[in-house]
Amino acid sequence: MTAVDTAVREAGSDFIRDIVAADLASGKHTGVVTRFPPEPNGYLHIGHAKAICINFGIAQEFGGRCHLRFDDTNPTKEEQEYIDAIEADVRWLGFDWGKHLYHASDYFEQLYQWAEHLIRKGLAYVDDQSQDELRKTRGTLTEPGKNSPFRDRSIEENLDLFRRMRAGEFPNGARVLRAKIDMTSGNINLRDPTLYRILNATHPRTGNAWHIYPSYDFAHGQSDAIEHITHSLCTLEFEDHRPLYEWFLDNLPVPSRPRQYESARLNITYTVLSKRVLTRLVSDGHVTGWDDPRMPTLAGLRRRGVPPEAIRDFVKRVGVAKSNSIVDIAMFDFAVREVLNKTALRRMAVLRPLKVVIENYPEGQSEELDAVNHPDNPDAGSRRIKFGRELYIEQDDFMENPPKKFFRLSPGAEVRLRYAYFITCKEVVKNAAGEVTELRCSYDPATRGGNAPDGRKVKATIHWVSAANSVAAEVRLYNQLFSKPDPDAGNFAADLNPNSLEVLPDARVEPALAAGNPSEAVQFERQGYFCRDRDCAPGKLVFNRTVGLRDTWAKVNK
Ligand code: ATP
Ligand code: MG
């Protein structure tokens, strides 16, 4: 087997990888060159991660290269902040473009020359109609468009006007340059599409050099050709643009002939992956920023503690399909748990503390117990945890009047404290409002380490921390940002989940959670996977829940 065969086997195959393999086998291409072409008008989200993994992944598997190209043709919406964030996010996801960083704006002069080339061939014209007229004469899916009264301008007049457009003689929107193709085409994209529009705006890279900017369609395929992209991979909504993509390649002296292939977008339940909506979520203050852990952005997922490996695994599981579908968010959570289960060290944290006093444990005394750091990985070692007379357990782990199948703590019941002793609840202390504030318990010294010498069994093991030897923390529990599986992007505010963030200000965590590597993921036993948030400060610990241990969301919704 060749190296390529091995790589293909490991990566799995799909229709695009099959095409690439066939093109290499037939000698159509001697190497593969792909690109990831984001528009720097927002942060990358998990849908982009799919495109990144496909483009960089295929290049890697077939020994080729993948370019990062900023599709920066719309200076009114693009910002340096986004450019920096995109580069950081692609790297974080585990990919590297090496020296192949490009910008559509690098090609503005070449694109301009090609526009003049089309004018000289009689294949482009300057149209003076207003935006409104352009829209009205474009026709619909069932009706053909109408020819512009400016369609038959002479080549000289077109060249003159186009040069004056470039020179900045006209206000925004006064004219456009259009391709002369076919106003009656069944494909609206071929009805004399706009190639250049007048936009007197400062561009982050070219400054005030340009008063006209190319359209996405006019820039995209030619940029691919300039970079000798072999396989131009995009999402299905560009299928109808392919004839135009090819029309430009056919009619311009481009240095190479890339081929466009379309595959399904990533859609996920309870999630919106529209940059327009994500921008609004940030600007309208529905979230704290682009990196709010509830956001499907790579910055948000990173802050929530999702490892990049889990995103790559998820994309691999989703696969590359020829028709659109919606992936269950549970599949994403599964991929995250798969990775974290292997790597996260186990710790004890009590999110909603209830005080327990062990009445037969001597005051002022304490002892250390052994707790393993990872049940499946002995190399992770163990740590010592302190046990004493006063502890905290989870409020949920006690019920005064338990139903039949509740095996955790209740008056008279005995449970095991993880790594420690059996305890029995003797008395319930309440405040004036009738709320349980404290449990008076006894422990059995013979059960140290968690087993009774007389062989008696308990049905539940619960986690705990020592009152004196734990640290205060704020814990942030994140739920789906949207309460509907298919949020309405047009009216997204109505579908926001009012309980997407629950802040627990009074959690108590074992001291190992305050020490240790701040960027490492941890498992709070019986709760889920957590990471430290960047809001941590000296004396202030903040944890984000990355994902729960099980799919509680699905259950709640049933
Ligand atoms: P817009 O063009 O509306 O600003 P976009 O999501 O298409 O938004 P781009 O920056 O143009 O943003 O996207 C860069 C690349 O990522 C494109 O090739 C696009 O096809 C791909 N991409 C974007 N969203 C998804 C998605 N949900 N699934 C798969 N690929 C996606
Ligand atoms: Mg786009």
XYZ file of C-alpha atoms and ligand atoms in Angstrom:
590
model
C 0.000 0.000 0.000
C 1.188 3.525 -0.755
C 1.282 6.235 1.864
C -1.777 7.802 0.267
C -3.715 4.535 0.519
C -2.853 4.263 4.198
C -3.842 7.851 4.835
C -7.140 7.361 3.055
C -7.900 4.274 5.080
C -7.264 6.080 8.325
C -9.251 9.165 7.428
C -12.164 7.187 6.036
C -13.433 7.947 2.590
C -16.183 10.081 1.147
C -17.103 11.272 -2.328
C -14.658 14.172 -2.246
C -11.746 12.077 -1.047
C -12.641 9.544 -3.752
C -12.474 12.280 -6.410
C -9.143 13.568 -5.108
C -7.706 10.047 -5.020
C -8.925 9.377 -8.567
C -7.491 12.686 -9.857
C -4.111 11.789 -8.384
C -4.255 8.215 -9.676
C -5.167 9.309 -13.222
C -2.448 11.938 -13.265
C -4.969 14.760 -13.750
C -3.206 16.396 -10.808
C 0.230 15.642 -9.426
C -0.585 17.132 -6.030
C -3.583 18.456 -4.176
C -4.001 22.120 -3.231
C -7.058 23.199 -1.237
C -7.942 26.391 0.605
C -10.079 27.602 3.457
C -11.547 30.980 2.428
C -13.254 32.780 5.349
C -14.648 36.260 5.044
C -13.243 38.199 8.031
C -16.644 39.550 9.101
C -17.093 37.470 12.264
C -15.586 34.706 14.352
C -15.317 31.141 13.107
C -17.957 28.683 14.273
C -18.206 24.926 14.313
C -19.597 24.930 10.757
C -16.360 26.536 9.636
C -14.518 23.865 11.619
C -16.056 21.321 9.284
C -14.757 23.209 6.230
C -11.342 23.608 7.890
C -11.071 19.913 8.752
C -12.098 18.897 5.234
C -9.741 21.266 3.435
C -6.708 20.961 5.687
C -7.444 17.282 6.346
C -7.548 16.314 2.682
C -4.393 18.299 1.931
C -2.636 16.561 4.811
C -3.827 13.069 3.931
C -2.788 13.372 0.297
C 0.521 15.102 0.962
C -0.617 18.417 -0.514
C -1.140 21.838 0.984
C -3.993 24.009 2.155
C -4.056 27.791 1.930
C -5.691 30.161 4.339
C -7.223 32.861 2.193
C -9.118 35.812 3.565
C -11.974 36.587 1.270
C -11.757 40.298 2.070
C -13.797 41.843 -0.704
C -16.308 43.692 1.455
C -14.474 46.393 3.455
C -17.620 47.645 5.174
C -18.013 44.566 7.352
C -14.465 43.332 7.783
C -12.181 43.989 10.744
C -8.672 43.207 11.920
C -10.080 41.693 15.134
C -11.759 39.011 13.039
C -8.638 38.350 10.984
C -6.579 37.768 14.146
C -9.269 35.597 15.720
C -9.619 33.443 12.593
C -5.872 32.770 12.446
C -5.769 31.881 16.150
C -8.791 29.584 15.828
C -7.482 27.662 12.815
C -4.199 27.081 14.668
C -6.007 26.046 17.829
C -7.975 23.511 15.839
C -4.629 21.967 14.924
C -3.960 23.150 11.387
C -1.169 25.167 9.830
C -1.069 26.965 6.490
C 2.698 27.489 6.697
C 3.661 30.320 4.355
C 0.422 30.008 2.397
C -1.500 32.919 3.835
C -3.326 34.897 1.156
C -5.960 37.559 0.745
C -8.392 38.126 -2.088
C -7.230 41.737 -1.801
C -3.744 40.605 -2.913
C -5.365 40.011 -6.296
C -7.323 43.262 -6.663
C -5.067 44.569 -9.440
C -5.136 41.267 -11.360
C -8.901 41.002 -10.969
C -9.277 44.537 -12.242
C -7.167 43.717 -15.295
C -9.327 40.663 -15.939
C -12.451 42.791 -15.718
C -11.017 45.056 -18.451
C -10.201 41.899 -20.415
C -13.883 40.908 -20.334
C -14.914 44.430 -21.393
C -12.521 44.278 -24.343
C -13.964 40.908 -25.362
C -17.464 42.418 -25.242
C -18.320 40.241 -22.249
C -18.836 42.938 -19.627
C -20.539 46.334 -19.467
C -21.097 49.220 -17.121
C -24.711 49.510 -16.056
C -26.116 52.816 -14.741
C -29.355 51.361 -13.412
C -30.102 51.819 -9.728
C -29.928 48.884 -7.288
C -33.691 48.857 -7.336
C -33.892 48.636 -11.128
C -31.258 45.954 -11.175
C -33.331 43.905 -8.755
C -36.546 44.432 -10.686
C -35.086 43.475 -14.059
C -33.357 40.352 -12.782
C -36.562 38.309 -13.084
C -37.533 35.436 -10.814
C -37.169 31.678 -10.739
C -40.088 31.397 -13.169
C -39.677 34.618 -15.171
C -36.670 35.581 -17.285
C -34.854 38.859 -16.637
C -34.817 41.891 -18.921
C -31.850 43.272 -20.785
C -30.474 46.516 -19.419
C -30.734 49.600 -21.653
C -26.968 49.977 -21.059
C -26.142 46.453 -22.208
C -24.956 47.432 -25.656
C -22.625 50.235 -24.745
C -19.488 50.378 -26.848
C -16.305 48.799 -25.575
C -14.672 52.256 -25.489
C -17.459 53.771 -23.409
C -17.390 50.796 -21.038
C -13.636 51.027 -20.598
C -13.825 54.745 -19.985
C -16.609 54.456 -17.424
C -15.025 51.512 -15.650
C -11.697 53.373 -15.353
C -13.541 56.368 -13.946
C -15.317 54.089 -11.493
C -11.894 52.931 -10.361
C -10.630 56.509 -10.119
C -13.391 57.357 -7.657
C -15.386 59.730 -9.860
C -18.784 58.359 -8.867
C -20.706 57.976 -5.623
C -21.538 54.598 -4.066
C -24.082 52.633 -6.045
C -24.034 54.949 -9.097
C -22.958 52.185 -11.491
C -21.873 48.576 -11.542
C -19.846 46.449 -13.910
C -21.786 43.392 -15.082
C -20.874 40.318 -17.062
C -22.774 40.026 -20.322
C -24.069 36.458 -20.250
C -27.785 35.754 -20.585
C -30.695 37.560 -18.935
C -33.007 34.674 -19.820
C -30.886 31.950 -18.272
C -32.727 29.513 -16.015
C -29.857 30.049 -13.580
C -30.245 33.489 -12.021
C -26.517 33.609 -11.311
C -25.911 33.807 -15.062
C -28.253 36.771 -15.616
C -25.527 39.354 -16.146
C -24.122 39.114 -12.599
C -22.430 42.074 -10.964
C -18.631 41.945 -11.111
C -17.763 45.288 -9.499
C -19.610 47.753 -7.324
C -18.624 51.258 -6.304
C -17.788 51.457 -2.635
C -15.896 54.453 -1.338
C -14.656 52.691 1.778
C -11.339 52.150 3.530
C -10.117 48.600 3.300
C -8.129 47.068 6.220
C -5.317 46.092 3.842
C -5.525 48.264 0.735
C -6.570 51.431 2.537
C -8.103 53.988 0.182
C -6.498 52.635 -2.981
C -9.797 51.315 -4.332
C -13.189 52.854 -4.968
C -14.582 49.699 -6.520
C -14.603 46.190 -5.085
C -15.131 42.852 -6.843
C -18.136 40.694 -6.045
C -17.685 37.393 -4.261
C -18.310 35.486 -7.503
C -15.827 37.509 -9.505
C -13.106 37.186 -6.858
C -13.512 33.671 -5.639
C -12.838 31.360 -8.584
C -10.103 33.563 -10.004
C -8.372 33.634 -6.616
C -8.516 29.835 -6.682
C -7.002 29.827 -10.161
C -4.218 32.250 -9.204
C -3.287 29.999 -6.273
C -3.425 26.837 -8.410
C -6.099 25.352 -6.183
C -6.930 21.901 -7.559
C -10.119 21.149 -5.628
C -12.217 24.121 -4.569
C -14.451 22.727 -1.848
C -17.536 24.589 -0.740
C -21.052 24.125 0.588
C -24.127 23.148 -1.412
C -25.574 26.625 -1.737
C -22.772 27.357 -4.214
C -23.824 24.592 -6.576
C -25.801 27.103 -8.654
C -22.776 29.382 -8.775
C -20.579 26.719 -10.362
C -21.643 27.526 -13.984
C -20.593 31.138 -13.363
C -17.362 30.007 -11.688
C -16.623 28.029 -14.852
C -17.722 30.828 -17.186
C -15.024 33.069 -15.699
C -12.385 30.342 -16.021
C -13.436 29.780 -19.649
C -13.285 33.454 -20.579
C -10.220 34.668 -18.711
C -6.520 33.866 -19.246
C -6.251 32.227 -15.813
C -3.088 30.304 -14.913
C -4.856 27.120 -13.754
C -8.245 25.485 -13.813
C -9.599 24.562 -10.413
C -12.773 22.540 -10.099
C -15.476 23.300 -7.542
C -17.125 20.547 -5.483
C -20.023 21.101 -3.137
C -20.934 19.208 0.024
C -23.391 19.604 2.873
C -23.213 22.407 5.398
C -23.021 21.464 9.018
C -26.286 22.100 10.856
C -26.757 21.150 14.511
C -29.919 21.003 16.592
C -30.470 23.821 19.142
C -27.747 25.777 17.357
C -27.639 28.657 14.901
C -24.639 28.797 12.576
C -25.424 31.976 10.721
C -22.808 34.693 11.079
C -25.521 37.303 10.817
C -27.323 35.843 13.845
C -24.120 35.250 15.814
C -23.139 38.886 15.227
C -26.537 40.013 16.526
C -26.269 37.773 19.599
C -23.069 39.632 20.476
C -24.098 43.157 19.477
C -27.513 42.937 21.156
C -25.995 41.608 24.373
C -27.731 38.216 24.437
C -24.317 36.736 25.223
C -21.214 38.247 26.801
C -19.141 38.180 23.613
C -17.945 36.054 20.707
C -16.250 33.749 23.208
C -19.253 33.316 25.481
C -19.171 29.573 26.275
C -22.736 29.198 24.971
C -21.705 30.365 21.505
C -21.006 27.766 18.774
C -17.907 29.760 17.850
C -14.527 28.103 18.175
C -13.614 30.832 20.691
C -16.727 29.987 22.734
C -16.165 26.235 22.564
C -12.536 26.692 23.582
C -13.549 28.791 26.581
C -16.128 26.184 27.516
C -13.324 23.622 27.657
C -14.010 21.664 24.469
C -10.746 20.127 23.266
C -9.891 20.679 19.583
C -9.468 16.922 19.187
C -13.161 16.470 20.026
C -14.172 18.914 17.297
C -12.000 17.075 14.770
C -13.482 13.726 15.833
C -16.991 15.120 15.608
C -16.425 16.419 12.080
C -15.038 13.040 11.085
C -18.113 11.290 12.478
C -20.468 13.674 10.666
C -18.758 12.865 7.375
C -19.051 14.564 4.009
C -22.445 14.223 2.363
C -24.082 15.451 -0.822
C -27.317 16.514 0.829
C -27.980 18.733 3.829
C -29.140 17.338 7.144
C -29.220 18.323 10.799
C -26.912 16.667 13.279
C -28.136 16.038 16.818
C -26.237 18.143 19.361
C -26.018 14.951 21.458
C -23.544 13.665 18.890
C -21.288 16.632 19.541
C -21.522 16.198 23.317
C -20.687 12.521 22.858
C -17.515 13.396 20.951
C -16.513 15.826 23.705
C -17.076 13.236 26.453
C -15.122 10.626 24.530
C -12.006 12.788 24.605
C -12.425 14.195 28.105
C -13.182 10.828 29.659
C -9.717 9.716 28.624
C -7.828 12.815 29.692
C -9.631 14.611 32.506
C -8.441 13.981 36.068
C -11.185 13.138 38.555
C -11.887 15.571 41.361
C -14.604 16.185 43.923
C -16.637 19.377 43.908
C -19.915 20.123 45.630
C -21.956 22.496 43.519
C -24.852 23.180 45.927
C -23.444 22.484 49.377
C -25.342 21.032 52.331
C -23.424 20.866 55.590
C -22.893 17.516 57.299
C -21.592 17.204 60.861
C -20.204 13.796 61.837
C -21.142 13.748 65.496
C -18.928 10.821 66.521
C -15.838 12.242 64.795
C -13.641 14.093 67.304
C -13.564 17.879 67.057
C -10.289 19.357 65.823
C -9.189 16.067 64.304
C -8.642 15.303 60.622
C -7.085 12.581 58.488
C -5.941 12.039 54.947
C -7.429 9.528 52.526
C -6.216 8.301 49.156
C -8.194 9.225 46.042
C -7.309 8.021 42.559
C -6.895 10.628 39.835
C -8.165 8.498 36.972
C -9.920 5.139 37.262
C -8.611 3.792 33.918
C -5.146 5.234 34.052
C -2.982 4.146 37.005
C -0.177 6.389 35.704
C -2.274 9.407 36.659
C -1.569 8.455 40.289
C -3.543 9.487 43.333
C -3.859 12.398 45.716
C -4.557 12.809 49.432
C -7.846 14.339 50.480
C -8.742 15.558 53.967
C -11.610 14.152 55.966
C -12.898 15.795 59.132
C -15.905 16.358 61.367
C -17.574 18.902 59.088
C -18.199 18.177 55.433
C -20.315 19.328 52.528
C -22.407 17.085 50.362
C -24.668 17.943 47.415
C -28.150 19.174 48.404
C -29.583 16.785 45.801
C -28.019 13.818 47.545
C -30.341 14.202 50.529
C -34.122 13.846 50.718
C -36.091 14.092 53.895
C -38.979 12.054 52.507
C -37.404 9.938 49.814
C -39.413 8.058 47.207
C -38.872 4.308 46.984
C -35.938 4.241 44.611
C -33.940 7.040 46.237
C -30.889 5.296 47.726
C -28.859 8.313 48.701
C -28.970 10.019 52.089
C -32.223 10.326 54.030
C -33.078 10.148 57.736
C -31.800 6.803 59.040
C -30.200 5.793 55.730
C -26.556 4.830 55.292
C -24.401 5.801 52.274
C -20.765 5.623 51.321
C -18.739 8.799 51.070
C -16.427 8.337 48.110
C -12.904 7.216 49.218
C -13.919 7.641 52.885
C -16.485 6.068 55.213
C -20.087 4.936 55.508
C -22.222 7.567 57.207
C -25.753 7.416 58.587
C -28.096 10.380 58.869
C -29.260 10.844 62.463
C -30.949 14.208 62.508
C -32.089 16.964 60.162
C -31.563 20.601 61.176
C -33.789 23.264 59.620
C -33.979 27.045 59.657
C -37.039 29.152 60.515
C -38.257 28.836 56.916
C -38.261 25.068 57.216
C -35.307 24.566 54.862
C -32.745 21.892 55.634
C -29.523 23.619 56.680
C -27.502 20.820 58.215
C -27.442 17.064 58.679
C -26.196 15.441 61.873
C -24.659 12.099 60.961
C -22.512 9.345 62.425
C -19.717 7.479 60.662
C -18.501 3.910 61.040
C -14.702 3.997 61.620
C -14.450 0.375 60.457
C -15.488 1.339 56.904
C -12.407 3.450 56.181
C -11.626 3.350 52.447
C -15.237 2.478 51.657
C -15.893 -1.126 52.688
C -17.584 -2.654 55.721
C -15.681 -5.565 57.373
C -19.050 -7.178 58.241
C -19.904 -7.247 54.537
C -22.962 -4.985 54.786
C -23.761 -3.092 51.638
C -24.883 0.429 50.858
C -26.614 1.267 47.613
C -25.128 4.694 46.990
C -21.771 6.406 46.949
C -21.831 10.177 47.053
C -19.145 12.807 46.662
C -18.227 15.329 49.332
C -15.578 17.816 50.387
C -14.206 18.728 53.780
C -15.630 21.999 55.130
C -12.302 23.179 56.516
C -10.280 21.877 53.598
C -12.184 22.972 50.557
C -12.072 26.111 48.476
C -14.930 28.370 47.437
C -15.681 28.529 43.713
C -18.197 29.893 41.273
C -19.506 27.280 38.880
C -21.205 28.179 35.611
C -23.528 25.603 34.142
C -24.286 26.087 30.478
C -27.321 24.769 28.703
C -28.392 25.108 25.076
C -28.537 28.732 23.986
C -31.780 28.013 22.147
C -34.784 26.192 23.506
C -35.956 24.840 20.149
C -34.203 22.136 18.130
C -34.632 24.282 14.997
C -34.403 27.916 16.118
C -35.882 30.451 13.730
C -32.924 32.452 12.406
C -35.340 35.182 11.299
C -36.685 35.721 14.824
C -33.993 34.086 16.910
C -34.557 36.194 20.030
C -37.919 34.475 20.572
C -36.265 31.063 20.648
C -33.513 31.889 23.143
C -33.387 29.581 26.164
C -33.904 31.720 29.288
C -31.994 29.102 31.313
C -28.927 28.847 29.122
C -26.678 29.929 31.994
C -27.008 28.961 35.618
C -24.446 30.455 37.985
C -23.733 28.643 41.253
C -21.828 31.175 43.360
C -21.234 29.051 46.475
C -19.717 25.806 45.279
C -17.007 24.107 47.378
C -14.202 22.257 45.649
C -11.289 20.158 46.845
C -7.981 22.056 47.089
C -6.429 20.126 44.160
C -8.791 22.087 41.914
C -7.251 25.381 42.961
C -3.760 24.063 42.307
C -2.773 22.145 39.181
C -2.594 23.257 35.596
C -5.254 25.938 35.018
C -5.832 24.917 31.412
C -6.375 21.238 32.125
C -9.839 19.730 31.908
C -11.169 18.009 35.034
C -14.081 15.760 35.798
C -16.136 16.687 38.841
C -17.151 13.211 39.934
C -20.806 12.451 39.213
C -21.286 15.903 37.618
C -19.477 16.339 34.376
C -16.410 17.857 32.783
C -15.269 21.308 33.772
C -12.504 23.771 33.062
C -11.296 26.928 34.703
C -12.675 30.080 33.151
C -10.522 33.033 32.235
C -12.441 35.077 34.818
C -10.380 33.325 37.528
C -8.334 35.790 39.607
C -6.250 35.468 42.761
C -8.700 34.298 45.420
C -11.455 33.748 42.838
C -12.027 30.396 41.209
C -14.494 30.095 38.347
C -15.345 26.849 36.570
C -17.268 26.302 33.348
C -19.165 23.124 32.748
C -17.980 21.824 29.405
C -20.485 18.979 29.255
C -22.415 16.837 31.714
C -21.636 13.165 32.191
C -24.780 11.986 30.497
C -27.240 13.406 28.074
C -29.544 15.033 30.631
C -30.838 17.439 28.004
C -32.522 14.710 25.990
C -34.241 13.425 29.138
C -35.505 16.820 30.236
C -37.116 17.273 26.848
C -38.936 13.970 26.776
P -21.319 34.524 5.158
O -20.748 34.261 3.788
O -22.797 34.574 5.236
O -20.655 35.623 5.902
P -20.258 31.937 5.784
O -20.652 31.144 6.967
O -20.429 31.407 4.420
O -21.027 33.267 6.025
P -17.481 32.355 5.161
O -16.485 33.114 5.949
O -17.729 32.768 3.767
O -18.796 32.419 6.006
O -17.146 30.819 5.224
C -15.883 30.287 4.940
C -16.008 28.850 4.516
O -16.645 28.085 5.535
C -16.842 28.707 3.267
O -16.151 27.849 2.378
C -18.115 28.096 3.741
O -18.669 27.252 2.768
C -17.684 27.314 4.969
N -18.783 27.189 5.916
C -19.456 28.181 6.519
N -20.453 27.708 7.281
C -20.417 26.355 7.164
C -21.198 25.278 7.706
N -22.229 25.503 8.518
N -20.858 24.017 7.364
C -19.817 23.784 6.546
N -19.051 24.740 5.996
C -19.348 26.015 6.287
Mg -19.609 32.746 2.605
